[in-house]
Amino acid sequence: MPKGEGKVIAQNKKARHDYFIEETYEAGLVLQGTEIKSIRNGRVNLKDSFAKVEKGEVFLHNMHISPYEQGNRYNHDPLRTRKLLLHRREINKLIGYTKEQGYTLVPLKLYIKNGFAKVELGVAKGKKKYDKREDMKRKEAQREIERVFRERQKL
């Protein structure tokens, strides 16, 4: 199965708006207790999350997984730091990217693949304000072209 396929649970749409995505990686998640049940219910938020390489390992910060309703005392801290599972050569590449000025690791989407929770991690470079405006103009122009094209086909 190609990278990024599976049942998509959550997407970080703001990441593509705020960053240029250079490269993507698929990473597994180390979860605790009832976290997978909450993920399967779709109670996840990737909005303000980011990844960091610390001591040769990659960790995901600020990803919010809501506590499972029937979990009682086995529930977890919703904003805890979670370890990502990657191959050593991938981690070494990410270390090289993050040492460069302006690059960061951003989770793009969370999905279930073969019963396991996976995160698509993007190596991202921040956009400037004028880049964002340019993208918005381009999208608006494309929408306008498609609208005119649909109207012509109706006639």
Short mmCIF file of N, CA, C and O in Angstrom, two decimals, residues 50-61 81-83 88 91 95 98 105:
data_model
loop_
_atom_site.label_atom_id
_atom_site.label_comp_id
_atom_site.label_asym_id
_atom_site.label_seq_id
_atom_site.Cartn_x
_atom_site.Cartn_y
_atom_site.Cartn_z
N PHE A 50 3.58 19.50 16.29
CA PHE A 50 4.86 19.55 15.59
C PHE A 50 5.72 18.39 16.09
O PHE A 50 5.44 17.81 17.13
N ALA A 51 6.75 18.07 15.32
CA ALA A 51 7.65 16.98 15.71
C ALA A 51 9.05 17.54 15.95
O ALA A 51 9.44 18.53 15.33
N LYS A 52 9.78 16.89 16.84
CA LYS A 52 11.16 17.29 17.17
C LYS A 52 12.03 16.05 17.22
O LYS A 52 11.57 14.99 17.66
N VAL A 53 13.28 16.21 16.81
CA VAL A 53 14.26 15.14 16.97
C VAL A 53 15.03 15.42 18.26
O VAL A 53 15.65 16.47 18.39
N GLU A 54 14.94 14.49 19.21
CA GLU A 54 15.60 14.65 20.51
C GLU A 54 16.37 13.37 20.82
O GLU A 54 15.77 12.30 20.86
N LYS A 55 17.67 13.47 21.02
CA LYS A 55 18.53 12.34 21.40
C LYS A 55 18.39 11.17 20.41
O LYS A 55 18.30 10.02 20.82
N GLY A 56 18.34 11.48 19.13
CA GLY A 56 18.29 10.45 18.12
C GLY A 56 16.93 9.79 17.93
O GLY A 56 16.81 8.78 17.25
N GLU A 57 15.89 10.34 18.53
CA GLU A 57 14.53 9.82 18.38
C GLU A 57 13.62 10.98 18.01
O GLU A 57 13.90 12.13 18.30
N VAL A 58 12.49 10.66 17.35
CA VAL A 58 11.54 11.69 16.90
C VAL A 58 10.31 11.63 17.80
O VAL A 58 9.75 10.55 18.03
N PHE A 59 9.90 12.79 18.30
CA PHE A 59 8.75 12.89 19.19
C PHE A 59 7.74 13.88 18.62
O PHE A 59 8.11 14.90 18.04
N LEU A 60 6.45 13.56 18.83
CA LEU A 60 5.36 14.42 18.37
C LEU A 60 4.79 15.17 19.57
O LEU A 60 4.40 14.55 20.56
N HIS A 61 4.77 16.49 19.47
CA HIS A 61 4.31 17.35 20.56
C HIS A 61 2.97 17.99 20.20
O HIS A 61 2.71 18.26 19.03
N THR A 81 3.49 13.94 25.05
CA THR A 81 4.45 13.79 23.96
C THR A 81 4.49 12.32 23.55
O THR A 81 4.64 11.45 24.39
N ARG A 82 4.35 12.06 22.24
CA ARG A 82 4.32 10.69 21.73
C ARG A 82 5.53 10.42 20.85
O ARG A 82 5.90 11.25 20.03
N LYS A 83 6.10 9.24 20.99
CA LYS A 83 7.26 8.85 20.20
C LYS A 83 6.80 8.39 18.83
O LYS A 83 5.78 7.70 18.70
N ARG A 88 16.19 4.18 11.15
CA ARG A 88 17.36 4.97 11.53
C ARG A 88 17.81 5.90 10.41
O ARG A 88 18.12 7.06 10.65
N ILE A 91 15.54 8.87 10.27
CA ILE A 91 15.80 9.78 11.38
C ILE A 91 17.06 10.60 11.10
O ILE A 91 17.09 11.81 11.35
N ILE A 95 17.29 14.63 10.93
CA ILE A 95 18.24 15.40 11.73
C ILE A 95 18.95 16.41 10.84
O ILE A 95 19.10 17.59 11.18
N THR A 98 16.47 19.28 9.91
CA THR A 98 16.12 20.20 10.98
C THR A 98 17.29 21.05 11.45
O THR A 98 17.09 22.07 12.10
N LEU A 105 9.44 20.00 11.28
CA LEU A 105 8.71 18.77 11.02
C LEU A 105 7.26 18.97 11.45
O LEU A 105 6.99 19.30 12.61
#
